PDB file of C-alpha atoms in Angstrom:
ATOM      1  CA  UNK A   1       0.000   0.000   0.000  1.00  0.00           C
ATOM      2  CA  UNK A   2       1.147   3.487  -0.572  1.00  0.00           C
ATOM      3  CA  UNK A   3       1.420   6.268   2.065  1.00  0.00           C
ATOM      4  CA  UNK A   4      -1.454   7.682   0.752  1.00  0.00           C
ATOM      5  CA  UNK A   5      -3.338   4.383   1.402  1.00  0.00           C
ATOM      6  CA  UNK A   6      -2.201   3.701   4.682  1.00  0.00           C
ATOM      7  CA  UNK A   7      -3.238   7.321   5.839  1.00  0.00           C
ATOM      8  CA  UNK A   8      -6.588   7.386   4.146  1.00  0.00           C
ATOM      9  CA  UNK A   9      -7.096   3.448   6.003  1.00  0.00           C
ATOM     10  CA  UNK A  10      -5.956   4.958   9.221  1.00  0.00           C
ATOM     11  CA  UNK A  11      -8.526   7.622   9.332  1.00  0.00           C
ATOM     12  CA  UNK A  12     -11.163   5.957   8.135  1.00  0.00           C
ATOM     13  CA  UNK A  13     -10.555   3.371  10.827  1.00  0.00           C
ATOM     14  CA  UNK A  14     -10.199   5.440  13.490  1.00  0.00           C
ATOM     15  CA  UNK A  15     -13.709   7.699  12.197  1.00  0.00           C
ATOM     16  CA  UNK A  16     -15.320   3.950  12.452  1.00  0.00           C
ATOM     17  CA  UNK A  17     -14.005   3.164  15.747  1.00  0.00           C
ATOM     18  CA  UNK A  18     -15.194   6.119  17.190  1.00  0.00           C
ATOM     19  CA  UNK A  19     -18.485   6.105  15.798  1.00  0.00           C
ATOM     20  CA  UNK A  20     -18.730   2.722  17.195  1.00  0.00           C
ATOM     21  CA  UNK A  21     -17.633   3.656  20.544  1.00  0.00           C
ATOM     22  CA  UNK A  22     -19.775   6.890  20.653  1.00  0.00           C
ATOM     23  CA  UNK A  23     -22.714   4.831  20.445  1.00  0.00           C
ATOM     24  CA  UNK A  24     -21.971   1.858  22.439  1.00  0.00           C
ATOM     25  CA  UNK A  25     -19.382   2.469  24.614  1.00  0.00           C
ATOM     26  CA  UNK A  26     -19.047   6.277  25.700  1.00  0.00           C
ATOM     27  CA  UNK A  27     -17.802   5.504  29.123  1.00  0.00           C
ATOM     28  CA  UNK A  28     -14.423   3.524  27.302  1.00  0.00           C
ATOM     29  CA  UNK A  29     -13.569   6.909  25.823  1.00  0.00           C
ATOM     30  CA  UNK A  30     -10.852   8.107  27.417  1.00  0.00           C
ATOM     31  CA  UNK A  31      -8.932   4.704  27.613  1.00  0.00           C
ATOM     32  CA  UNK A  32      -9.336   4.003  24.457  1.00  0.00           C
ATOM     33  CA  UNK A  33      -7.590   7.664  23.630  1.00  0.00           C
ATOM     34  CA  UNK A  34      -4.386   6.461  25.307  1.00  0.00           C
ATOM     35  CA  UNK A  35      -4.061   3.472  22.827  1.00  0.00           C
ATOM     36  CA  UNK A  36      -2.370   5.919  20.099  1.00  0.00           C
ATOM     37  CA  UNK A  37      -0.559   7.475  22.321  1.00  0.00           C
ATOM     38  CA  UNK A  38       0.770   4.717  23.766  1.00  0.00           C
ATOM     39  CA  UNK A  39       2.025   3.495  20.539  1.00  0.00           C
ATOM     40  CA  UNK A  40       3.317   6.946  19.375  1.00  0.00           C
ATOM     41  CA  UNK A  41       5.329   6.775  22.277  1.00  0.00           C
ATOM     42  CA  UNK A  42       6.857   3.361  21.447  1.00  0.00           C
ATOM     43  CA  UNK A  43       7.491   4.408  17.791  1.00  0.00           C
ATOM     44  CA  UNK A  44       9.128   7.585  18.275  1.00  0.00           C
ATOM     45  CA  UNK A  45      11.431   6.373  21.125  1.00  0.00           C
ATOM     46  CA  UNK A  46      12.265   3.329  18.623  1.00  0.00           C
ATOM     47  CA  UNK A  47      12.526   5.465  15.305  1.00  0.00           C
ATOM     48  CA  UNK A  48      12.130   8.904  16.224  1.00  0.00           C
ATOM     49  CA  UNK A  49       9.140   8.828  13.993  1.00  0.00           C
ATOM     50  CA  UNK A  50       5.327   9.324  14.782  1.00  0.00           C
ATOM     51  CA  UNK A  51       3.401   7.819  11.737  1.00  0.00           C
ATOM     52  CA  UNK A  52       0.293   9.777  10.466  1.00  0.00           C
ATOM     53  CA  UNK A  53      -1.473   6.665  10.196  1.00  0.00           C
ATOM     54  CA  UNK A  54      -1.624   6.708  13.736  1.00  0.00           C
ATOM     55  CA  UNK A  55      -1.865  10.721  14.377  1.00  0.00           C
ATOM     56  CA  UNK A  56      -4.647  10.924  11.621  1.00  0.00           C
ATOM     57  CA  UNK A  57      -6.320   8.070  12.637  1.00  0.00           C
ATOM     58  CA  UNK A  58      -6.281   8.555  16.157  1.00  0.00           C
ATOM     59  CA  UNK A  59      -7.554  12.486  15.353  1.00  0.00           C
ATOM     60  CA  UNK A  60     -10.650  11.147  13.542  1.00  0.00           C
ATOM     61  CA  UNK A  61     -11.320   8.390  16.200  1.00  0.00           C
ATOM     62  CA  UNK A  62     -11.190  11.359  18.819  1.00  0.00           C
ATOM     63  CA  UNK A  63     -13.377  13.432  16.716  1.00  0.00           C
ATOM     64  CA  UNK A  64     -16.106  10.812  15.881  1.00  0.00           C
ATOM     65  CA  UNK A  65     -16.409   9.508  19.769  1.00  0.00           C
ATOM     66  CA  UNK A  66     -16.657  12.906  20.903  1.00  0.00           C
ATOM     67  CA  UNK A  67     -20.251  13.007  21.854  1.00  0.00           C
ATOM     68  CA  UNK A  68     -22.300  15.968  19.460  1.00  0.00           C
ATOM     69  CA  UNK A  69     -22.070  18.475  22.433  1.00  0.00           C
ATOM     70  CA  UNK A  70     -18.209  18.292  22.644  1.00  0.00           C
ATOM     71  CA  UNK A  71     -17.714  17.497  19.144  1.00  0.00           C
ATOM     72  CA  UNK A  72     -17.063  21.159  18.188  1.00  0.00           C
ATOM     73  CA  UNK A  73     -14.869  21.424  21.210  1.00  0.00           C
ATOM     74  CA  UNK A  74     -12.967  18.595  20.083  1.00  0.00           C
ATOM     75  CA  UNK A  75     -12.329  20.057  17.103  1.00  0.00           C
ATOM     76  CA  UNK A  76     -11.146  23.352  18.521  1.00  0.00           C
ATOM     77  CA  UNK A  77      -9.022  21.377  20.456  1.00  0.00           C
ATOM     78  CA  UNK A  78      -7.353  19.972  17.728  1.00  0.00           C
ATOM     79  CA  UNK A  79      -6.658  23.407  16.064  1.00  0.00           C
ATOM     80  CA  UNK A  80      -5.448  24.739  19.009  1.00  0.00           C
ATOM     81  CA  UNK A  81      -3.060  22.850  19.643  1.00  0.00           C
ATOM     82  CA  UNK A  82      -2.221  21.691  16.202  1.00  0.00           C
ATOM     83  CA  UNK A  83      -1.356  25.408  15.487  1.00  0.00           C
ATOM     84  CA  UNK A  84       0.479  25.589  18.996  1.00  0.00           C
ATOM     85  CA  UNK A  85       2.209  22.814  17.569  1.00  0.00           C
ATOM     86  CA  UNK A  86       2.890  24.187  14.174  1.00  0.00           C
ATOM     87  CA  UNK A  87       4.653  27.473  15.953  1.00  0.00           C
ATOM     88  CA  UNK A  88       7.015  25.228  17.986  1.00  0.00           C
ATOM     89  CA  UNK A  89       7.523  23.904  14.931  1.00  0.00           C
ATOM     90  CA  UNK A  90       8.871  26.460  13.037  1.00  0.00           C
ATOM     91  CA  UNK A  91      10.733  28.264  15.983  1.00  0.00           C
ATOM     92  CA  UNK A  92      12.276  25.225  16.496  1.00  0.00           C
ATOM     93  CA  UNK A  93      13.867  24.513  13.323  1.00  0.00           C
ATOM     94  CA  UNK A  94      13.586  20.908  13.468  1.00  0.00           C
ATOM     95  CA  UNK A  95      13.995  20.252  16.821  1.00  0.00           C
ATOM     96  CA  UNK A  96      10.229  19.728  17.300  1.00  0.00           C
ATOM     97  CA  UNK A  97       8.750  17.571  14.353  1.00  0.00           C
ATOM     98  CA  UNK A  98       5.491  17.822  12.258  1.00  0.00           C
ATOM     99  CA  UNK A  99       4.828  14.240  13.653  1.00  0.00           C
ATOM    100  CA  UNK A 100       5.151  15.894  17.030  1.00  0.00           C
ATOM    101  CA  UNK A 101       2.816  18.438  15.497  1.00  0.00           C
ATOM    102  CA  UNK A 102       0.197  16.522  14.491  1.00  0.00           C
ATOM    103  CA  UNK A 103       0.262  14.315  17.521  1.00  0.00           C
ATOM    104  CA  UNK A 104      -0.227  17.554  19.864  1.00  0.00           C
ATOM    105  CA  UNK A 105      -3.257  17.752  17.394  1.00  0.00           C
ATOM    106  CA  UNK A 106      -4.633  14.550  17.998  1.00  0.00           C
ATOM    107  CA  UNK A 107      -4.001  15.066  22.081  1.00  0.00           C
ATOM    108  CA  UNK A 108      -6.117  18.319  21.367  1.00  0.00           C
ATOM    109  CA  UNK A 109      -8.606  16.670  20.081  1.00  0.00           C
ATOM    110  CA  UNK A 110      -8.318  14.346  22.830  1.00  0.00           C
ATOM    111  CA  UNK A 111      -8.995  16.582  25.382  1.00  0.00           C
ATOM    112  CA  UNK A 112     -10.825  19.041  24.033  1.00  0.00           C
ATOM    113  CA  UNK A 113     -10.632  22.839  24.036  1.00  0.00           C
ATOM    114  CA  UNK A 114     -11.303  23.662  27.893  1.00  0.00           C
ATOM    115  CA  UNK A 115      -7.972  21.569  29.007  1.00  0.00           C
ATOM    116  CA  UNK A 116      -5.803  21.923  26.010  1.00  0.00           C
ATOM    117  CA  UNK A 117      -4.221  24.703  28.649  1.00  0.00           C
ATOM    118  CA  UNK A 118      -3.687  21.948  31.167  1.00  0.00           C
ATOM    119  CA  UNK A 119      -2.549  19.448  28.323  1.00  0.00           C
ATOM    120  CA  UNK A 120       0.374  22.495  27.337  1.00  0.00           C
ATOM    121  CA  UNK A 121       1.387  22.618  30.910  1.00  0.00           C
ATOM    122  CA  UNK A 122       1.794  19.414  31.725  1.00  0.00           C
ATOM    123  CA  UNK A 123       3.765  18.481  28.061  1.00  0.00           C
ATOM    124  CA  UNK A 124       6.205  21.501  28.891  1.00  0.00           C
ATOM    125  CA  UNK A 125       7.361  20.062  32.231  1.00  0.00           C
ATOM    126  CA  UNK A 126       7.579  16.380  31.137  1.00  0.00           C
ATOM    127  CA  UNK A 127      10.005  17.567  28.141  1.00  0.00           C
ATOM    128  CA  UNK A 128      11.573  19.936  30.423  1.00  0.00           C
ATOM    129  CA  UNK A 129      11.759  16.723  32.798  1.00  0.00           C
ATOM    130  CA  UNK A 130      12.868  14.653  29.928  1.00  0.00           C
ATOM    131  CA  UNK A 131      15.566  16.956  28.498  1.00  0.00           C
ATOM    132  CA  UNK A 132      17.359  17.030  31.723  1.00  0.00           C
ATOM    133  CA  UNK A 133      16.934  13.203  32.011  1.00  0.00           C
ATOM    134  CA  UNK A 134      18.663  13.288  28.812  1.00  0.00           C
ATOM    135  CA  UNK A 135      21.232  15.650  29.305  1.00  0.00           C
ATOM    136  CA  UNK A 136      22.024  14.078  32.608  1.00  0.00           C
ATOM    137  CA  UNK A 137      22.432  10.911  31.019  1.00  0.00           C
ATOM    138  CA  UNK A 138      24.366  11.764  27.441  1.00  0.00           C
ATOM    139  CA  UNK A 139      25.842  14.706  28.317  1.00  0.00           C
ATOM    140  CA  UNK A 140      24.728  18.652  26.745  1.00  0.00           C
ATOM    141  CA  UNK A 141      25.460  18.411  22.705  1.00  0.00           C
ATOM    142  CA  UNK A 142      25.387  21.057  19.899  1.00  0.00           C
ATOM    143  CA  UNK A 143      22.388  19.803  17.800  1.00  0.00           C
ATOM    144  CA  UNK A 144      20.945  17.647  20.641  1.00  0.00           C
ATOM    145  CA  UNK A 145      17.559  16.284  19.544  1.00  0.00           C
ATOM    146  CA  UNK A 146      14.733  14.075  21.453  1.00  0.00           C
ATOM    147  CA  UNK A 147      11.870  12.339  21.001  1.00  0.00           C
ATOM    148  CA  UNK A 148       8.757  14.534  21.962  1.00  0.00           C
ATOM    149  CA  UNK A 149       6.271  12.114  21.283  1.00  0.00           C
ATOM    150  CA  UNK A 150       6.513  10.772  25.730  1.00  0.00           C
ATOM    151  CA  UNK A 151       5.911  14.619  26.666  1.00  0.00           C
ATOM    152  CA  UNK A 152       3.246  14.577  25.063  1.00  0.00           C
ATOM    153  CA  UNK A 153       1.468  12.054  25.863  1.00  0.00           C
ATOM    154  CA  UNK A 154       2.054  12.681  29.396  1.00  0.00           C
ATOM    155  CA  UNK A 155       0.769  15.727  28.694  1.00  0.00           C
ATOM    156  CA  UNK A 156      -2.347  14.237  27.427  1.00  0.00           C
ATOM    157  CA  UNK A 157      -2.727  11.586  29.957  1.00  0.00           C
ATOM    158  CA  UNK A 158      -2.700  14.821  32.876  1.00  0.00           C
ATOM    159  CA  UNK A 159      -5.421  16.353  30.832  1.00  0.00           C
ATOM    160  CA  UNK A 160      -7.397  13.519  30.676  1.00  0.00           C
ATOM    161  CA  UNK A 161      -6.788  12.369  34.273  1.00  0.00           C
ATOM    162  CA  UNK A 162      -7.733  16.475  35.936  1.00  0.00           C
ATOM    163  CA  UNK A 163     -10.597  16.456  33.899  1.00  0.00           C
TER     164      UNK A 163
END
């Protein structure tokens, strides 16, 4: 399968997954939302990679088991912090990747609008948190890079959990 293919299957996926768990299963919601971020973490500590299979996928599956009164806040959510994302982006230079930025997306979408504040807080001290852990570790580098993709998801996870 192309690219293409794979990121057109992972959305579609994820839209039927969360239609199906909007209208069974509302309650599972927010467990289900770690799932992808569970394996973004695993793939971008591994590869330094976050696939959009699994950001778009997991964006559409947060969108379509938002229930209709949140949906729009969902949504917000998702530009929000997609955008927040896209900023860090490009005043990064490359330090902070467009997989990072659509997975900040997805975890905005996650949480919704209202605690996409609480979901920027908690990101900034678990990569603050994990840059030391690094530097610690591997010593301070010119060009130094990490993998964002734990930050935010412990980001996430804190937004979820608070609210």
């Amino acid at each position: 399968r192309t690219a293409g293919q794979r990121v057109l299957l992972g959305a579609v996926v994820g839209l039927l997954a969360g239609l199906l768990v909007a209208w069974l299963l509302v309650e599972l919601r927010a467990p289900l939302l770690a799932v992808p971020l569970a394996i973004a973490v695993v793939t971008d500590l591994r590869s330094r990679r976050i696939p959009n299979w699994l950001t778009l996928g997991g964006t559409a599956f947060a969108l379509a088991s938002a229930l209709d009164s949140v949906l729009v806040l969902a949504a917000l959510g998702a530009l929000a912090a997609g955008g927040i994302g896209l900023l860090l982006a490009i005043a990064a230079r490359g330090g902070f990747g467009m997989g990072d930025v659509k997975l900040l997306a997805y975890a905005g979408a996650a949480v919704t609008l209202p605690s996409v504040p609480d979901l920027l807080l908690a990101m900034s001290l678990a990569g603050g948190a994990l840059a030391i852990a690094l530097i610690v570790e591997r010593g301070m580098r010119r060009g130094m890079t990490m993998p964002f993709g734990p930050a935010i998801a412990a980001g996430c996870a804190w937004a979820l959990v608070v609210h």
